[in-house]
Amino acid sequence: MRPTSALGRLFAAGFAAVKAVRPDRPIHPQGVLLSGALEVAGGPASGIALLDSPGITPVTARLSRSAGFPPGWPDVIGLALRLDTDDGAADLLLASTGWRVPGRFALTMHRTAGAARLTSLMPYRGSNGPVLLGARTAGTDPGAPGRFRPDARWDLELLWAAPRGSWQRCGTLRLAPVLDAGGRVQDTPLRFDPLLNVLPGAGTYAWTRALREHSYRLARR
């Protein structure tokens, strides 16, 4: 068995243990449903078609806290994006990490989304080589699940980088909460799966699939 596959099975075992306690959402239990758009302006070519072609793509998103600690406590921030592309739904998962090398490969904890730098943690396979994706708040901090304002507008820069390279800006994410009939911020049962819903023009590496596929298979049950 390859080391990455063995590690992936280990992650899945831990995921299964948490799922026994939290059967619905073992991780990222509390979230906020958002909608908006990705505006790609173009720039240095990443090798991923979606990021290299100027245009506007509708987005449904979920902002969440990984461990589900009480509001106000630091937690790993997650941002799941579903892009409505010409090729169908494409999912992108970002988590709070460091921004420079080597910190961009390690998860970090924050009290609010605006304080976090978000990355894909593992690279995609672009036509020019491996590509990390990243996002950071470009305007007002919107808060976090449990303290997200109904009138919040969350603007983020979307960037890409080679694993050890500098970040290159490629677009802007503009998001706002989807409110319920009472005007309150709400969560969503929507599930995001980047292994099933792949970004147009982006491939994956065998080792990244091996690390994630067992846990994602469990999450689909």
Short mmCIF file of C-alpha atoms in Angstrom, two decimals:
data_model
loop_
_atom_site.label_atom_id
_atom_site.label_comp_id
_atom_site.label_asym_id
_atom_site.label_seq_id
_atom_site.Cartn_x
_atom_site.Cartn_y
_atom_site.Cartn_z
CA MET A 1 0.00 0.00 0.00
CA ARG A 2 1.29 3.46 -0.89
CA PRO A 3 2.06 5.78 2.05
CA THR A 4 -0.51 8.33 0.88
CA SER A 5 -3.20 5.66 0.61
CA ALA A 6 -2.36 4.38 4.10
CA LEU A 7 -2.50 7.93 5.45
CA GLY A 8 -5.79 8.47 3.66
CA ARG A 9 -7.24 5.38 5.34
CA LEU A 10 -5.99 6.68 8.68
CA PHE A 11 -7.74 10.01 8.08
CA ALA A 12 -10.89 8.10 7.12
CA ALA A 13 -10.77 6.07 10.35
CA GLY A 14 -10.64 9.27 12.38
CA PHE A 15 -13.43 10.73 10.24
CA ALA A 16 -15.56 7.61 10.88
CA ALA A 17 -15.03 7.94 14.64
CA VAL A 18 -16.27 11.53 14.59
CA LYS A 19 -19.14 10.55 12.26
CA ALA A 20 -20.35 8.10 14.90
CA VAL A 21 -20.91 11.08 17.19
CA ARG A 22 -21.98 13.57 14.51
CA PRO A 23 -23.65 11.44 11.82
CA ASP A 24 -24.88 14.35 9.70
CA ARG A 25 -21.76 16.53 9.43
CA PRO A 26 -18.75 15.07 11.28
CA ILE A 27 -16.70 18.17 10.52
CA HIS A 28 -17.77 21.70 9.62
CA PRO A 29 -21.10 21.17 11.48
CA GLN A 30 -22.13 24.84 11.58
CA GLY A 31 -22.23 26.94 8.45
CA VAL A 32 -23.68 29.88 6.54
CA LEU A 33 -25.21 29.63 3.07
CA LEU A 34 -23.87 32.26 0.66
CA SER A 35 -24.40 33.14 -2.98
CA GLY A 36 -22.66 35.44 -5.42
CA ALA A 37 -20.25 35.31 -8.31
CA LEU A 38 -16.65 34.74 -9.28
CA GLU A 39 -15.36 37.49 -11.54
CA VAL A 40 -12.24 36.41 -13.42
CA ALA A 41 -10.23 39.28 -14.86
CA GLY A 42 -7.42 37.28 -16.43
CA GLY A 43 -3.72 37.69 -15.76
CA PRO A 44 -0.69 35.40 -15.62
CA ALA A 45 -1.80 31.98 -16.91
CA SER A 46 -2.34 29.40 -14.18
CA GLY A 47 -2.89 26.51 -16.56
CA ILE A 48 -6.48 26.03 -15.29
CA ALA A 49 -9.04 27.09 -17.87
CA LEU A 50 -11.60 28.47 -15.42
CA LEU A 51 -9.06 30.87 -13.91
CA ASP A 52 -7.47 31.95 -17.18
CA SER A 53 -10.61 32.98 -19.11
CA PRO A 54 -12.19 36.36 -18.21
CA GLY A 55 -15.84 36.07 -17.26
CA ILE A 56 -18.42 35.87 -14.48
CA THR A 57 -19.47 32.53 -12.95
CA PRO A 58 -22.40 32.15 -10.49
CA VAL A 59 -21.37 30.73 -7.12
CA THR A 60 -23.14 29.00 -4.23
CA ALA A 61 -20.98 28.76 -1.11
CA ARG A 62 -20.89 27.60 2.49
CA LEU A 63 -18.72 29.25 5.14
CA SER A 64 -18.08 26.98 8.11
CA ARG A 65 -15.96 26.23 11.18
CA SER A 66 -14.22 22.85 11.09
CA ALA A 67 -14.42 21.63 14.70
CA GLY A 68 -17.63 23.47 15.50
CA PHE A 69 -16.25 25.22 18.57
CA PRO A 70 -18.51 27.86 20.19
CA PRO A 71 -18.77 31.22 18.38
CA GLY A 72 -15.91 33.47 19.41
CA TRP A 73 -13.43 30.60 19.77
CA PRO A 74 -10.67 30.16 17.18
CA ASP A 75 -11.36 27.39 14.67
CA VAL A 76 -10.24 26.25 11.24
CA ILE A 77 -12.29 28.26 8.76
CA GLY A 78 -13.66 26.47 5.69
CA LEU A 79 -15.13 27.91 2.51
CA ALA A 80 -16.80 25.50 0.09
CA LEU A 81 -17.65 26.88 -3.36
CA ARG A 82 -19.91 25.44 -6.05
CA LEU A 83 -19.35 27.11 -9.40
CA ASP A 84 -22.08 26.94 -12.05
CA THR A 85 -19.86 26.46 -15.13
CA ASP A 86 -20.68 25.64 -18.76
CA ASP A 87 -19.43 22.11 -18.00
CA GLY A 88 -21.72 21.72 -14.98
CA ALA A 89 -21.17 22.05 -11.24
CA ALA A 90 -17.57 22.42 -10.06
CA ASP A 91 -16.64 22.36 -6.36
CA LEU A 92 -13.67 24.06 -4.71
CA LEU A 93 -12.84 23.61 -1.01
CA LEU A 94 -10.65 26.15 0.78
CA ALA A 95 -9.44 26.08 4.38
CA SER A 96 -7.57 28.53 6.59
CA THR A 97 -3.81 28.01 6.34
CA GLY A 98 -0.65 30.03 6.38
CA TRP A 99 0.08 32.11 3.30
CA ARG A 100 3.80 31.73 2.75
CA VAL A 101 5.91 28.60 2.30
CA PRO A 102 5.80 26.28 4.26
CA GLY A 103 2.84 27.64 6.24
CA ARG A 104 0.48 27.39 3.27
CA PHE A 105 0.51 23.61 3.81
CA ALA A 106 -0.62 23.81 7.46
CA LEU A 107 -4.09 24.55 8.84
CA THR A 108 -4.56 27.61 11.04
CA MET A 109 -7.31 28.72 13.43
CA HIS A 110 -9.12 32.07 13.48
CA ARG A 111 -12.11 33.69 15.15
CA THR A 112 -13.50 35.26 11.97
CA ALA A 113 -13.41 34.59 8.24
CA GLY A 114 -11.87 37.96 7.44
CA ALA A 115 -8.79 37.20 9.55
CA ALA A 116 -8.10 33.97 7.66
CA ARG A 117 -6.09 33.24 4.54
CA LEU A 118 -7.75 30.37 2.70
CA THR A 119 -6.05 27.88 0.38
CA SER A 120 -6.78 24.56 -1.34
CA LEU A 121 -3.98 23.07 0.81
CA MET A 122 -3.25 20.48 -1.89
CA PRO A 123 -2.45 21.34 -5.51
CA TYR A 124 -4.48 20.84 -8.65
CA ARG A 125 -2.88 19.58 -11.84
CA GLY A 126 -2.82 22.47 -14.30
CA SER A 127 -1.48 22.38 -17.84
CA ASN A 128 1.62 24.24 -16.62
CA GLY A 129 2.17 22.14 -13.50
CA PRO A 130 0.80 22.01 -9.92
CA VAL A 131 -1.42 24.91 -8.85
CA LEU A 132 -2.56 25.96 -5.38
CA LEU A 133 -5.63 28.17 -5.10
CA GLY A 134 -6.08 30.81 -2.43
CA ALA A 135 -8.45 33.53 -1.28
CA ARG A 136 -8.26 36.42 1.16
CA THR A 137 -10.75 39.04 2.30
CA ALA A 138 -10.47 42.25 0.30
CA GLY A 139 -12.98 44.35 2.25
CA THR A 140 -14.96 44.22 5.47
CA ASP A 141 -14.64 41.17 7.72
CA PRO A 142 -18.06 39.44 7.56
CA GLY A 143 -17.68 37.55 10.84
CA ALA A 144 -18.09 33.78 11.16
CA PRO A 145 -20.89 31.20 11.52
CA GLY A 146 -22.87 32.06 14.62
CA ARG A 147 -21.96 35.74 14.27
CA PHE A 148 -22.46 36.37 10.54
CA ARG A 149 -24.43 39.54 9.84
CA PRO A 150 -27.51 39.27 7.55
CA ASP A 151 -26.44 42.44 5.74
CA ALA A 152 -22.81 41.35 5.28
CA ARG A 153 -21.14 41.58 1.89
CA TRP A 154 -17.97 39.51 1.62
CA ASP A 155 -15.48 40.37 -1.09
CA LEU A 156 -12.40 38.18 -1.54
CA GLU A 157 -9.46 38.12 -3.90
CA LEU A 158 -8.96 34.77 -5.64
CA LEU A 159 -5.34 33.89 -6.33
CA TRP A 160 -3.20 31.01 -7.56
CA ALA A 161 0.40 29.98 -7.00
CA ALA A 162 2.83 27.22 -7.77
CA PRO A 163 3.42 25.26 -4.52
CA ARG A 164 6.54 27.31 -3.72
CA GLY A 165 5.76 30.33 -5.88
CA SER A 166 4.31 33.79 -5.37
CA TRP A 167 0.57 34.36 -5.34
CA GLN A 168 -0.96 35.73 -8.55
CA ARG A 169 -4.35 37.43 -8.47
CA CYS A 170 -6.83 36.02 -10.99
CA GLY A 171 -10.27 37.21 -9.88
CA THR A 172 -12.71 38.38 -7.23
CA LEU A 173 -15.33 36.49 -5.24
CA ARG A 174 -18.36 38.51 -4.20
CA LEU A 175 -20.59 36.73 -1.68
CA ALA A 176 -23.60 37.54 0.50
CA PRO A 177 -25.72 35.39 2.85
CA VAL A 178 -28.91 33.73 1.59
CA LEU A 179 -31.59 34.64 4.15
CA ASP A 180 -34.61 32.59 5.23
CA ALA A 181 -38.21 33.81 5.14
CA GLY A 182 -37.65 35.63 8.43
CA GLY A 183 -34.60 37.50 7.15
CA ARG A 184 -32.17 35.36 9.15
CA VAL A 185 -28.86 33.85 8.09
CA GLN A 186 -29.30 30.14 7.33
CA ASP A 187 -27.27 27.00 6.77
CA THR A 188 -27.67 24.53 3.89
CA PRO A 189 -27.78 20.73 3.53
CA LEU A 190 -25.82 21.05 0.27
CA ARG A 191 -22.75 18.76 0.10
CA PHE A 192 -19.59 19.73 -1.78
CA ASP A 193 -17.27 17.15 -3.35
CA PRO A 194 -14.25 18.31 -5.37
CA LEU A 195 -13.44 14.73 -6.40
CA LEU A 196 -16.81 14.34 -8.16
CA ASN A 197 -17.26 17.94 -9.30
CA VAL A 198 -13.89 18.94 -10.75
CA LEU A 199 -12.90 22.46 -11.80
CA PRO A 200 -12.87 22.81 -15.62
CA GLY A 201 -9.34 22.43 -16.93
CA ALA A 202 -8.01 21.20 -13.57
CA GLY A 203 -6.80 17.68 -12.93
CA THR A 204 -5.88 15.97 -9.69
CA TYR A 205 -2.82 14.03 -8.62
CA ALA A 206 -3.00 10.39 -7.54
CA TRP A 207 -1.52 11.19 -4.13
CA THR A 208 -4.07 13.90 -3.38
CA ARG A 209 -6.93 11.58 -4.36
CA ALA A 210 -5.47 8.83 -2.17
CA LEU A 211 -5.41 11.18 0.82
CA ARG A 212 -9.01 12.27 0.40
CA GLU A 213 -11.07 9.62 -1.39
CA HIS A 214 -11.73 7.34 1.60
CA SER A 215 -13.00 10.21 3.77
CA TYR A 216 -15.14 11.61 0.95
CA ARG A 217 -16.64 8.17 0.33
CA LEU A 218 -17.67 8.02 3.98
CA ALA A 219 -19.10 11.55 3.84
CA ARG A 220 -21.40 10.56 0.94
CA ARG A 221 -23.13 7.85 3.00
#
